Amino acid sequence: MTTPREPTLAEKRARMAAERRRREEEERAAAEAEARARTRKRILIGGGVTVGVVALVAVMYAAAQPNEEVTAYCVDAEDNIVEDESYCDPQQASSNGGYVGTGGLIWIAGNSYHYNYGGTPNPGGTVSGGSTVRPNNAEIRTQSGTTIQRGGFGTGRGSGGS
């Protein structure tokens, strides 16, 4: 049997160069894998932040929506008899010699009027139940459909017609 011959110097150099290229390729592949992992982690974190921001915006939007719609009836303060809406309009009352008192009462020619929020109209022209206090976070409309308060996040108790 013959013994293998000793590799030549050129063959030794070629093997060493091949080994060096293999190590460099492994190091480059490991560095690329680490870079991909870092990028993937950043994308996941960014995605989590995005989801959190979207959830926060959704919660704020939901809070901004009126919880309920309430009908406001203009009533005589003494008997809760439904009256024309113009009696409960502060601008209209002022132009007709009336004035706006405390608690939302409007006085015209000795009679007082106010809105009843959320009451139930009765066949006799009166309103039962409800409240004289404007509900928060509610869209309030008169019988004719005029909006006197838009509910939602950040709204105050001020009135405005539209």
GROMACS .gro file of N, CA, C and O in nm, residues 36-54:
model
   76
   36ARG      N    1  -3.058   4.111   1.109
   36ARG     CA    2  -3.200   4.082   1.083
   36ARG      C    3  -3.279   4.071   1.212
   36ARG      O    4  -3.391   4.119   1.222
   37ALA      N    5  -3.219   4.009   1.314
   37ALA     CA    6  -3.287   3.995   1.443
   37ALA      C    7  -3.310   4.133   1.506
   37ALA      O    8  -3.417   4.160   1.561
   38ARG      N    9  -3.209   4.221   1.498
   38ARG     CA   10  -3.225   4.357   1.552
   38ARG      C   11  -3.336   4.432   1.479
   38ARG      O   12  -3.421   4.496   1.540
   39THR      N   13  -3.336   4.420   1.345
   39THR     CA   14  -3.438   4.486   1.265
   39THR      C   15  -3.577   4.431   1.299
   39THR      O   16  -3.673   4.507   1.315
   40ARG      N   17  -3.588   4.299   1.310
   40ARG     CA   18  -3.716   4.236   1.343
   40ARG      C   19  -3.765   4.285   1.479
   40ARG      O   20  -3.882   4.315   1.497
   41LYS      N   21  -3.673   4.295   1.575
   41LYS     CA   22  -3.709   4.341   1.709
   41LYS      C   23  -3.759   4.486   1.704
   41LYS      O   24  -3.859   4.520   1.765
   42ARG      N   25  -3.690   4.570   1.627
   42ARG     CA   26  -3.732   4.710   1.613
   42ARG      C   27  -3.870   4.719   1.548
   42ARG      O   28  -3.953   4.800   1.588
   43ILE      N   29  -3.893   4.637   1.447
   43ILE     CA   30  -4.023   4.637   1.380
   43ILE      C   31  -4.133   4.593   1.477
   43ILE      O   32  -4.241   4.652   1.482
   44LEU      N   33  -4.105   4.488   1.556
   44LEU     CA   34  -4.204   4.442   1.654
   44LEU      C   35  -4.233   4.550   1.758
   44LEU      O   36  -4.349   4.572   1.795
   45ILE      N   37  -4.128   4.616   1.807
   45ILE     CA   38  -4.149   4.723   1.905
   45ILE      C   39  -4.228   4.837   1.841
   45ILE      O   40  -4.323   4.889   1.899
   46GLY      N   41  -4.190   4.875   1.719
   46GLY     CA   42  -4.262   4.980   1.648
   46GLY      C   43  -4.407   4.943   1.625
   46GLY      O   44  -4.497   5.025   1.638
   47GLY      N   45  -4.430   4.816   1.589
   47GLY     CA   46  -4.567   4.770   1.570
   47GLY      C   47  -4.647   4.776   1.699
   47GLY      O   48  -4.764   4.814   1.700
   48GLY      N   49  -4.582   4.740   1.810
   48GLY     CA   50  -4.649   4.747   1.940
   48GLY      C   51  -4.685   4.890   1.977
   48GLY      O   52  -4.794   4.918   2.027
   49VAL      N   53  -4.592   4.982   1.950
   49VAL     CA   54  -4.619   5.124   1.977
   49VAL      C   55  -4.734   5.172   1.889
   49VAL      O   56  -4.824   5.243   1.936
   50THR      N   57  -4.733   5.132   1.763
   50THR     CA   58  -4.839   5.173   1.671
   50THR      C   59  -4.974   5.121   1.720
   50THR      O   60  -5.074   5.194   1.721
   51VAL      N   61  -4.978   4.996   1.760
   51VAL     CA   62  -5.104   4.939   1.811
   51VAL      C   63  -5.150   5.015   1.936
   51VAL      O   64  -5.268   5.045   1.952
   52GLY      N   65  -5.055   5.048   2.023
   52GLY     CA   66  -5.089   5.124   2.144
   52GLY      C   67  -5.146   5.261   2.111
   52GLY      O   68  -5.245   5.305   2.170
   53VAL      N   69  -5.084   5.330   2.016
   53VAL     CA   70  -5.133   5.462   1.976
   53VAL      C   71  -5.271   5.451   1.913
   53VAL      O   72  -5.361   5.531   1.943
   54VAL      N   73  -5.290   5.352   1.827
   54VAL     CA   74  -5.421   5.333   1.764
   54VAL      C   75  -5.526   5.303   1.871
   54VAL      O   76  -5.638   5.356   1.865
   0.00000   0.00000   0.00000
